PDB file of C-alpha atoms in Angstrom:
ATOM      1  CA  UNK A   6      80.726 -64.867 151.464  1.00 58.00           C
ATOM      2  CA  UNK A   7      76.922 -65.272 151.262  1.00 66.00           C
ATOM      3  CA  UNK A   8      75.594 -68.307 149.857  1.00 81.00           C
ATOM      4  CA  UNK A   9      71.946 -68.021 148.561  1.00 89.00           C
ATOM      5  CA  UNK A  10      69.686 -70.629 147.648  1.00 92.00           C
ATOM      6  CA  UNK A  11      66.846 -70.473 144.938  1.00 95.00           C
ATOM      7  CA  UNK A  12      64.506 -73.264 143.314  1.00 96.00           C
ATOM      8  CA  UNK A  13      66.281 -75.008 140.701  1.00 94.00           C
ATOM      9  CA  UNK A  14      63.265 -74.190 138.210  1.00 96.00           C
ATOM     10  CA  UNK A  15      59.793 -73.504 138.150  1.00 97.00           C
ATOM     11  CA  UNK A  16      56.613 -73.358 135.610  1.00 97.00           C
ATOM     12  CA  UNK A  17      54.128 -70.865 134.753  1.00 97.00           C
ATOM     13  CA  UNK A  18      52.021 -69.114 131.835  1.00 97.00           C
ATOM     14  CA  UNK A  19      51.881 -66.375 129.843  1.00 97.00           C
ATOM     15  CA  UNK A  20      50.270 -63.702 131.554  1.00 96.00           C
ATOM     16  CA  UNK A  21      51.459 -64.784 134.864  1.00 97.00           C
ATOM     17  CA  UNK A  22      52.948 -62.573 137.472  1.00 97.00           C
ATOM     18  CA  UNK A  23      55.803 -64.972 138.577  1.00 97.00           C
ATOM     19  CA  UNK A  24      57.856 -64.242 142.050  1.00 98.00           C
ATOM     20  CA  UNK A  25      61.110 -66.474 142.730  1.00 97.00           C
ATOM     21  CA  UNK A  26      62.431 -66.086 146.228  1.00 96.00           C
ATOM     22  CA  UNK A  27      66.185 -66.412 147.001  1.00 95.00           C
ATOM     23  CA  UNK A  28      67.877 -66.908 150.400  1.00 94.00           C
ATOM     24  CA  UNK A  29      70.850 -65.761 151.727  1.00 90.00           C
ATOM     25  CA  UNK A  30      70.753 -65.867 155.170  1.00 89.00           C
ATOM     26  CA  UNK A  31      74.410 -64.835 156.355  1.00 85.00           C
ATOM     27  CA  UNK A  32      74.061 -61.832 154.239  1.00 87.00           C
ATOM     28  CA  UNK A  33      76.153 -58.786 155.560  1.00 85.00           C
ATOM     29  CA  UNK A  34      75.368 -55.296 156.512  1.00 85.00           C
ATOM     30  CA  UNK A  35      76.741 -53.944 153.713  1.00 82.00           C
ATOM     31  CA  UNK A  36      75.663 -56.470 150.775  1.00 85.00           C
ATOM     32  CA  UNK A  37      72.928 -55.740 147.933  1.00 88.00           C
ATOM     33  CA  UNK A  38      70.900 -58.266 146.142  1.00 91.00           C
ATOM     34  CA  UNK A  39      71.836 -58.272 142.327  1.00 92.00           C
ATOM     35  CA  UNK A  40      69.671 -60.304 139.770  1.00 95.00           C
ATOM     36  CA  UNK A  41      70.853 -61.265 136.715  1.00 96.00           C
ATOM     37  CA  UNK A  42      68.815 -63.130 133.845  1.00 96.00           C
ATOM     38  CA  UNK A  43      70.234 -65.245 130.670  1.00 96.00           C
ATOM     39  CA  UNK A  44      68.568 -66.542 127.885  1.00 95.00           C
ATOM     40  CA  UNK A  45      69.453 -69.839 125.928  1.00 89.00           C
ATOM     41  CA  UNK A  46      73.209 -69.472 124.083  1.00 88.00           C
ATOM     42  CA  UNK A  47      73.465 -65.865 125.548  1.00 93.00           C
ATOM     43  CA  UNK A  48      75.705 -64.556 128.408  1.00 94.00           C
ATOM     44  CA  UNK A  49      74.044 -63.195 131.287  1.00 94.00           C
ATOM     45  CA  UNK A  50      72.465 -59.554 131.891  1.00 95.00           C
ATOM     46  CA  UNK A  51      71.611 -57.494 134.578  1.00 93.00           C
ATOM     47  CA  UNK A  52      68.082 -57.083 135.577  1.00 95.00           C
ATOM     48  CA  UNK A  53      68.049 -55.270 138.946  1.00 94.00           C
ATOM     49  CA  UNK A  54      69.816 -54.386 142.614  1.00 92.00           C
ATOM     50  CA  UNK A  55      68.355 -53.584 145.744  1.00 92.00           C
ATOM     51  CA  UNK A  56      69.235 -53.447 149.633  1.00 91.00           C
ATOM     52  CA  UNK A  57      65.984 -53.461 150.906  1.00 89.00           C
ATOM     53  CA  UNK A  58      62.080 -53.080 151.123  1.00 89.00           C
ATOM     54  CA  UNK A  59      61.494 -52.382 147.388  1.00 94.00           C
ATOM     55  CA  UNK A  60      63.064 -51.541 143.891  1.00 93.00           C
ATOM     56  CA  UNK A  61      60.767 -51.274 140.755  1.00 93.00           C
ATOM     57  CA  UNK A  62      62.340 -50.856 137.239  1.00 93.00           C
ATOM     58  CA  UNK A  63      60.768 -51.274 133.683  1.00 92.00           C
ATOM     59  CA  UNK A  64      61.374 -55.140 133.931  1.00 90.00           C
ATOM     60  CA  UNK A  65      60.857 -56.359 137.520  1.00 96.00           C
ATOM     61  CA  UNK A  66      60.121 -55.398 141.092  1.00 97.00           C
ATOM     62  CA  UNK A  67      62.291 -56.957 143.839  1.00 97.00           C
ATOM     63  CA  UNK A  68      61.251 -57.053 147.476  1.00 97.00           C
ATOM     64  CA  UNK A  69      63.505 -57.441 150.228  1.00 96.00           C
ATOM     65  CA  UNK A  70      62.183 -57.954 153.845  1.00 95.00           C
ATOM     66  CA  UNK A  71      63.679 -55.692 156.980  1.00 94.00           C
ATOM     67  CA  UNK A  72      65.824 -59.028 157.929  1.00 94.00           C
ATOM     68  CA  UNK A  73      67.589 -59.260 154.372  1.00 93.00           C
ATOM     69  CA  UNK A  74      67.501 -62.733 154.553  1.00 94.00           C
ATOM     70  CA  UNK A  75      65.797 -63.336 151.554  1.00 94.00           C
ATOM     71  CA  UNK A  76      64.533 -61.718 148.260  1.00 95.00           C
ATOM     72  CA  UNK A  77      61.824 -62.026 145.923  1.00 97.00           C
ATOM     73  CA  UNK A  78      62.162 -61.238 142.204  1.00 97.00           C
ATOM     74  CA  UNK A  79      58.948 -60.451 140.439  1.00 98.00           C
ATOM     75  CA  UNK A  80      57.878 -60.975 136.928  1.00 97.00           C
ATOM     76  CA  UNK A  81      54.673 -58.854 135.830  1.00 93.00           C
ATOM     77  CA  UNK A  82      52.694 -60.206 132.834  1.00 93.00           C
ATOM     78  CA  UNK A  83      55.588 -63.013 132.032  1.00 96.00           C
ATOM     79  CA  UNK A  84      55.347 -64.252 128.392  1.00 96.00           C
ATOM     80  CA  UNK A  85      57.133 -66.322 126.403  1.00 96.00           C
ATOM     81  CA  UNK A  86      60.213 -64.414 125.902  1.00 95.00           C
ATOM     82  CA  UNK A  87      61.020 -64.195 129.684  1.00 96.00           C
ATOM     83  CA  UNK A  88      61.868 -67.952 129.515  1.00 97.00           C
ATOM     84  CA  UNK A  89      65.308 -68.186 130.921  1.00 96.00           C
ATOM     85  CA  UNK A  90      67.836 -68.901 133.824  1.00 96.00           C
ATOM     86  CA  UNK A  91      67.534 -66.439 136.839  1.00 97.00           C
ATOM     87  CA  UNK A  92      70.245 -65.524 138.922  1.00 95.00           C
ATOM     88  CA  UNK A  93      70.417 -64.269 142.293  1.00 93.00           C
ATOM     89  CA  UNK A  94      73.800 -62.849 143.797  1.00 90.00           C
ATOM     90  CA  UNK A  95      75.025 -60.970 147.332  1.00 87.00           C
ATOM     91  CA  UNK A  96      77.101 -57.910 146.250  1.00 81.00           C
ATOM     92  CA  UNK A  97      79.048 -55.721 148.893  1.00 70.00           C
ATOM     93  CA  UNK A  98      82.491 -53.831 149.693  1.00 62.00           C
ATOM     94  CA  UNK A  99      82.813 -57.248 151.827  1.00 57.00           C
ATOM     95  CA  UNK A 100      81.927 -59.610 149.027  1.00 52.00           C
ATOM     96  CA  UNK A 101      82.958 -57.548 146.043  1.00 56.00           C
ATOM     97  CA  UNK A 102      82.080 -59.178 142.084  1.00 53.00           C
ATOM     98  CA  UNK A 103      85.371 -60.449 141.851  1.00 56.00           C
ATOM     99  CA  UNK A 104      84.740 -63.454 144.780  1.00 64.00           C
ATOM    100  CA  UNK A 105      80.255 -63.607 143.757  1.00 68.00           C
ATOM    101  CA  UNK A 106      79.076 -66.843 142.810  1.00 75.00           C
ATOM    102  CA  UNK A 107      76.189 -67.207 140.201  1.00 81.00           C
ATOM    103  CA  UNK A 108      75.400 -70.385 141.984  1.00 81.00           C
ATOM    104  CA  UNK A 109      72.770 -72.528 139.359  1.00 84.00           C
ATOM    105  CA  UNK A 110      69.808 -70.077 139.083  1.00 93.00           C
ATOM    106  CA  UNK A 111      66.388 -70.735 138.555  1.00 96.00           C
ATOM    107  CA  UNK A 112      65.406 -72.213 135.155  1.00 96.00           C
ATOM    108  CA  UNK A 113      61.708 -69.750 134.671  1.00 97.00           C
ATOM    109  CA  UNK A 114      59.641 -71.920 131.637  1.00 97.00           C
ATOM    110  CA  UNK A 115      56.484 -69.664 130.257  1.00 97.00           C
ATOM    111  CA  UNK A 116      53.994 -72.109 128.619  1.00 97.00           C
ATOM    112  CA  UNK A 117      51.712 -70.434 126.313  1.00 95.00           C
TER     113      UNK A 117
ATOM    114  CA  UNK B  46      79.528 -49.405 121.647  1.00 72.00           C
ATOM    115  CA  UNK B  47      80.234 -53.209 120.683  1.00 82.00           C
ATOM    116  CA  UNK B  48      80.326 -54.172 124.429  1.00 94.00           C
ATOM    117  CA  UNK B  49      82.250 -57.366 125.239  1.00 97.00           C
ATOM    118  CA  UNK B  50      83.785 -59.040 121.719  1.00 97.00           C
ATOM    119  CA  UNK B  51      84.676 -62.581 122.128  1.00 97.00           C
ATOM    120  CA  UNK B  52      86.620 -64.316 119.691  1.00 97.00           C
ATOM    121  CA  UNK B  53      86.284 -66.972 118.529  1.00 97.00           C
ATOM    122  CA  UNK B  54      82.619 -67.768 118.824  1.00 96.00           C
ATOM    123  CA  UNK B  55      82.977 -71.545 118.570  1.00 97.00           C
ATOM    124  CA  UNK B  56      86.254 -74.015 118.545  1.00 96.00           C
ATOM    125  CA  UNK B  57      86.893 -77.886 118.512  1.00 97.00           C
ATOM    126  CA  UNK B  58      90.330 -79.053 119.980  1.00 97.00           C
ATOM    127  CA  UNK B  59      91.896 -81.460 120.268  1.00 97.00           C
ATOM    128  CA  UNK B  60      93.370 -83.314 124.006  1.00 97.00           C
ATOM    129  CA  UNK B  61      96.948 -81.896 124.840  1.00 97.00           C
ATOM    130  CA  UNK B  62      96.534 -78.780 122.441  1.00 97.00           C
ATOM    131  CA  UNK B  63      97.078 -75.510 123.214  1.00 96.00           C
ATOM    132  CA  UNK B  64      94.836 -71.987 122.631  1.00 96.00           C
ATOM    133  CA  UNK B  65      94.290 -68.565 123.707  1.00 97.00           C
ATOM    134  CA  UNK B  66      90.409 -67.386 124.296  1.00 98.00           C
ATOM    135  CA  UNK B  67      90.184 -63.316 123.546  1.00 97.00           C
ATOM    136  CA  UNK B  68      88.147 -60.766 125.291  1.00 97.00           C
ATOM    137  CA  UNK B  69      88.151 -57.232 124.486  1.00 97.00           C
ATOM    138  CA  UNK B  70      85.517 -54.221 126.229  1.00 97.00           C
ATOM    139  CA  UNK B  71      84.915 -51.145 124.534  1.00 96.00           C
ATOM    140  CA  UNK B  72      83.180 -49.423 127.972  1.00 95.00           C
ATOM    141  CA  UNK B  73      86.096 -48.537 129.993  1.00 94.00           C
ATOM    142  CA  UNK B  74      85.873 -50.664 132.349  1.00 94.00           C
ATOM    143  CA  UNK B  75      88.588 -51.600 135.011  1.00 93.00           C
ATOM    144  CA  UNK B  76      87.485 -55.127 135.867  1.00 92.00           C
ATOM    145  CA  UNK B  77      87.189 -58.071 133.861  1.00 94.00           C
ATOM    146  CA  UNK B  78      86.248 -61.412 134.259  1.00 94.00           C
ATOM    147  CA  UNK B  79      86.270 -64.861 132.707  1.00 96.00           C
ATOM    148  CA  UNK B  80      83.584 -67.661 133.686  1.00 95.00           C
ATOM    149  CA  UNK B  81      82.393 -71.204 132.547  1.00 96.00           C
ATOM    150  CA  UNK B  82      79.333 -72.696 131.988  1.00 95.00           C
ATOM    151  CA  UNK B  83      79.014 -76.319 132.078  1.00 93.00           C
ATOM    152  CA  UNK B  84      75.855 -77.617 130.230  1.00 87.00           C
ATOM    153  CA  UNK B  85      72.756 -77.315 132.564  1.00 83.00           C
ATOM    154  CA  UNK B  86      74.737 -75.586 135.337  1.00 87.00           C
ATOM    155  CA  UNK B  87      75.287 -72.222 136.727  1.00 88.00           C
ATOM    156  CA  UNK B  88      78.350 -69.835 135.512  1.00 90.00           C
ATOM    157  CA  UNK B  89      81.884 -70.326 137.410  1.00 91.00           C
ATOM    158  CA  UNK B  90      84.387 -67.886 137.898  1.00 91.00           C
ATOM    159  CA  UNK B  91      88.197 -68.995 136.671  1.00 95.00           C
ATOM    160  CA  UNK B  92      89.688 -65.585 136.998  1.00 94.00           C
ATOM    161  CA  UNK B  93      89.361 -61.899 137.538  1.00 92.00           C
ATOM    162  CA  UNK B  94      91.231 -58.353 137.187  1.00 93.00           C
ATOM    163  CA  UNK B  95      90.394 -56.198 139.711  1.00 88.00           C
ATOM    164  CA  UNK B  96      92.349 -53.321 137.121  1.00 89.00           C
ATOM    165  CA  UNK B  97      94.893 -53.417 134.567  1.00 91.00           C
ATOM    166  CA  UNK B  98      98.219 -55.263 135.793  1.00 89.00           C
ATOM    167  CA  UNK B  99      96.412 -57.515 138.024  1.00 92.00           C
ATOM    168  CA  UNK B 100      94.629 -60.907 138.264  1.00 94.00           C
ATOM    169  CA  UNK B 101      93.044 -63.118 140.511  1.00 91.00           C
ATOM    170  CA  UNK B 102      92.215 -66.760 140.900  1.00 92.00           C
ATOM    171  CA  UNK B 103      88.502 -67.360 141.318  1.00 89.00           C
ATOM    172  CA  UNK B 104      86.541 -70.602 141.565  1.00 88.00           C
ATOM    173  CA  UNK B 105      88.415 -72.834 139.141  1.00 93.00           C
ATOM    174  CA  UNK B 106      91.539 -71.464 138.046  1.00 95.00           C
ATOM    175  CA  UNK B 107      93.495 -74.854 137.460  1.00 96.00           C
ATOM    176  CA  UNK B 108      94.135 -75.764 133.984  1.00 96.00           C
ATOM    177  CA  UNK B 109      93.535 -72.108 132.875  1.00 97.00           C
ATOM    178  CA  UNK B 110      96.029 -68.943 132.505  1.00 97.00           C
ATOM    179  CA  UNK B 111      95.307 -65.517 132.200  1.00 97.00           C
ATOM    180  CA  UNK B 112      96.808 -61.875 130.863  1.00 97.00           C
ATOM    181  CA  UNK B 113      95.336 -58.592 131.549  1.00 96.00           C
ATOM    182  CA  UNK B 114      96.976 -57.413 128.252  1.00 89.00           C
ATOM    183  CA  UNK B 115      95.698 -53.447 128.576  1.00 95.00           C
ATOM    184  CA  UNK B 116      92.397 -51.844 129.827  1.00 95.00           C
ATOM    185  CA  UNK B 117      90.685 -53.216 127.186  1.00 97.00           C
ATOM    186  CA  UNK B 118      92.216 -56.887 127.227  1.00 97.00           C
ATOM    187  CA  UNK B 119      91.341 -59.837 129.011  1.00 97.00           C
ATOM    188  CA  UNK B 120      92.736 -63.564 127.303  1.00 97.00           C
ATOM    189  CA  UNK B 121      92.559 -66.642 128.802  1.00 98.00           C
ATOM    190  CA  UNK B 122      94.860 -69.277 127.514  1.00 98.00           C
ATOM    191  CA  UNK B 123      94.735 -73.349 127.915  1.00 97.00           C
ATOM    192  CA  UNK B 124      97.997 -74.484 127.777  1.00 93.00           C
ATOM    193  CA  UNK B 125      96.804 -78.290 127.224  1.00 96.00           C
ATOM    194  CA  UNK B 126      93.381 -78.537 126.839  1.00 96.00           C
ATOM    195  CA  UNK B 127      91.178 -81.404 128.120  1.00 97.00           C
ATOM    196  CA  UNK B 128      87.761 -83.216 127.703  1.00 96.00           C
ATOM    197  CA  UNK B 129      86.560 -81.751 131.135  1.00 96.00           C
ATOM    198  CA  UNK B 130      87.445 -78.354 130.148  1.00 97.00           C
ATOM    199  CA  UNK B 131      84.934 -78.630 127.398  1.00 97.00           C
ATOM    200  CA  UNK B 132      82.350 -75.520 128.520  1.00 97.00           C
ATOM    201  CA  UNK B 133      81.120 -72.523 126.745  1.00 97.00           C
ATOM    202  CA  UNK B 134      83.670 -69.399 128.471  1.00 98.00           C
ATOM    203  CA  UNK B 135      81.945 -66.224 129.154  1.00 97.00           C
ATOM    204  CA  UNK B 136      83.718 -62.939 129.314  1.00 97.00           C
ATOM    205  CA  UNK B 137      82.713 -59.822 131.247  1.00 95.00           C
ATOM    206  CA  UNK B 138      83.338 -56.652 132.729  1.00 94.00           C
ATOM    207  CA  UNK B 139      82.313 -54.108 135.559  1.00 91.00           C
ATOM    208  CA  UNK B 140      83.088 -50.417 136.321  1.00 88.00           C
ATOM    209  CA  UNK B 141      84.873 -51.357 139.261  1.00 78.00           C
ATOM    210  CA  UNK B 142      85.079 -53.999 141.612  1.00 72.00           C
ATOM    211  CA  UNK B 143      84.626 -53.300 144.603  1.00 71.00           C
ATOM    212  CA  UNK B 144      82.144 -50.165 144.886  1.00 70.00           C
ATOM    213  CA  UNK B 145      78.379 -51.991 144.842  1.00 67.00           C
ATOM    214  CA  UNK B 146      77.306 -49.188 142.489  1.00 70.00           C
ATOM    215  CA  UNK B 147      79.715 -50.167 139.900  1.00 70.00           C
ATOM    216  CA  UNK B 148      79.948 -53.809 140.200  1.00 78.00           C
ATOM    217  CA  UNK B 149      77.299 -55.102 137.527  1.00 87.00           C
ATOM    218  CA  UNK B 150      78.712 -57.128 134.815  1.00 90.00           C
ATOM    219  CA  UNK B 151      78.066 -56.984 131.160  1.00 93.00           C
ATOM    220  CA  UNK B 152      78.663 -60.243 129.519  1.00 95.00           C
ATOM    221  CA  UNK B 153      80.122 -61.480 125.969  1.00 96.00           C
ATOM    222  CA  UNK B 154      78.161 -63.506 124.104  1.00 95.00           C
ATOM    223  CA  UNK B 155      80.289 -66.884 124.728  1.00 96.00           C
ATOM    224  CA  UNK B 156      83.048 -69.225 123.395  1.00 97.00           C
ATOM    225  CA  UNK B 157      81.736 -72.676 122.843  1.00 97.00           C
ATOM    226  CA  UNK B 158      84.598 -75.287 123.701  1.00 97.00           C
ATOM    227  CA  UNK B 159      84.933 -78.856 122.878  1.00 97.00           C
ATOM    228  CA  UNK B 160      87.764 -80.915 123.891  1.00 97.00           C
ATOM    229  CA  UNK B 161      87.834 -84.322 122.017  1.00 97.00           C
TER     230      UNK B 161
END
C-alpha cells in the first residue's frame, strides 16, 4: 500500500497560483494519483486523477514526474472559496479504494 | 439524483447506548463505504462493500458493525457507543472497486456524533 506524504497546511492569497506536492515513493506500476478536496462541514469530492506527466481539467492541473514518486496539484487563480483540506491518494488494481487511506491532507487557507 | 442521503444529520448519545447510522446511493453504485473524521484529522475508513452481500474491515472497524442491506444500502450500527467514538461518519460510494476508472468516491454530507 502506498503511503504519501503532503504538508500539513500551507498559506497563500487570492489570486495565487498555489502547487502542493505529495509523495509516495513506493508507488506501484499500476497506481494513479487521485485528489480529492473538502470544504468545512462537507464530505469530500473528487477533483482529479492522473498516472503521469500531466492532466488539466476545469479546476486544477496535476503534474506527475517520469519516476511517479511524487505529484503536484495546482491551483490557478485560488480565491477565497478554494479554502479547504486537500487530499492526495494512490489508486490501483493493487491498492484498490476499498484499502486507500486519505491520510490528513493539506489544510490550503486563501487570505484575501 | 440525490447522491449519498445520510440520515440523521446530527445525534447526541448517550455512553452504553445503542444506534444505527443510514446510508442510501441513488447512482448505482456497487461499492460503499463508511469513514470517520476526527476533529482536525484526516478521514478513516471503518468498513467497505466491495458489492452487495459483502463487507470488509478497513482501518478501524472495532466498536462498529455493518449491513450491506441492498445495492442501495449501506448502515453502520454502534452497538454501545462511547466518548471516543464521538466523530462526524461519512458515507460514500464508487462504481466499482477495484477498476481505477471507477474507483472515485462521492461522499454524503456527514453524521455528526457525540458520545457523552
Amino acid at each position: 500500500l502506498a503511503k504519501t506524504t503532503q504538508p500539513i497546511s500551507m498559506d497563500s492569497y487570492e489570486g495565487q497560483e498555489v502547487n502542493i506536492t505529495c509523495s509516495h515513493n513506493n508507488i506501484a506500476t499500476n497506481d494513479y494519483i487521485t485528489w480529492y478536496q473538502q470544504f468545512p462541514s462537507q464530505g469530500p469530492r473528487f477533483i482529479i486523477q492522473g498516472y503521469k506527466t500531466k492532466v488539466t481539467n476545469e479546476v486544477a492541473s496535476l503534474f506527475i514526474p517520469a519516476d511517479r514518486k511524487s505529484s503536484t496539484l495546482s491551483l490557478p487563480r485560488v480565491s477565497l472559496s478554494d479554502t479547504a483540506v486537500y487530499y492526495c491518494l494512490v489508486v490501483g488494481v493493487d491498492t484498490n479504494a476499498g484499502k486507500s487511506t486519505f491520510g490528513d491532507g493539506t489544510t490550503l487557507t486563501v487570505k484575501p | 439524483n440525490a447522491g449519498v442521503t445520510q440520515t440523521p444529520k446530527f445525534q447526541v448519545l448517550k455512553t452504553g447506548q445503542s444506534m444505527t447510522l443510514q446510508c442510501a446511493q441513488d447512482m448505482n453504485h456497487n461499492s460503499m463505504y463508511w469513514y470517520r473524521q476526527d476533529p482536525g484529522m484526516g478521514l478513516r475508513l471503518i468498513y467497505y462493500s466491495a458489492s452487495e452481500g459483502t463487507t470488509d474491515k478497513g482501518e478501524v472497524p472495532n466498536g462498529y458493525n455493518v449491513s450491506r442491506l441492498n445495492k442501495r444500502e449501506f448502515s453502520l450500527r454502534l452497538e454501545s457507543a462511547a466518548p471516543s467514538q464521538t466523530s462526524v461518519y461519512f458515507c460514500a460510494s464508487s462504481e466499482d472497486w477495484d477498476r481505477v476508472d471507477q474507483e472515485t468516491q462521492y461522499f454524503g454530507p456527514g453524521t455528526r456524533l457525540l458520545v457523552l
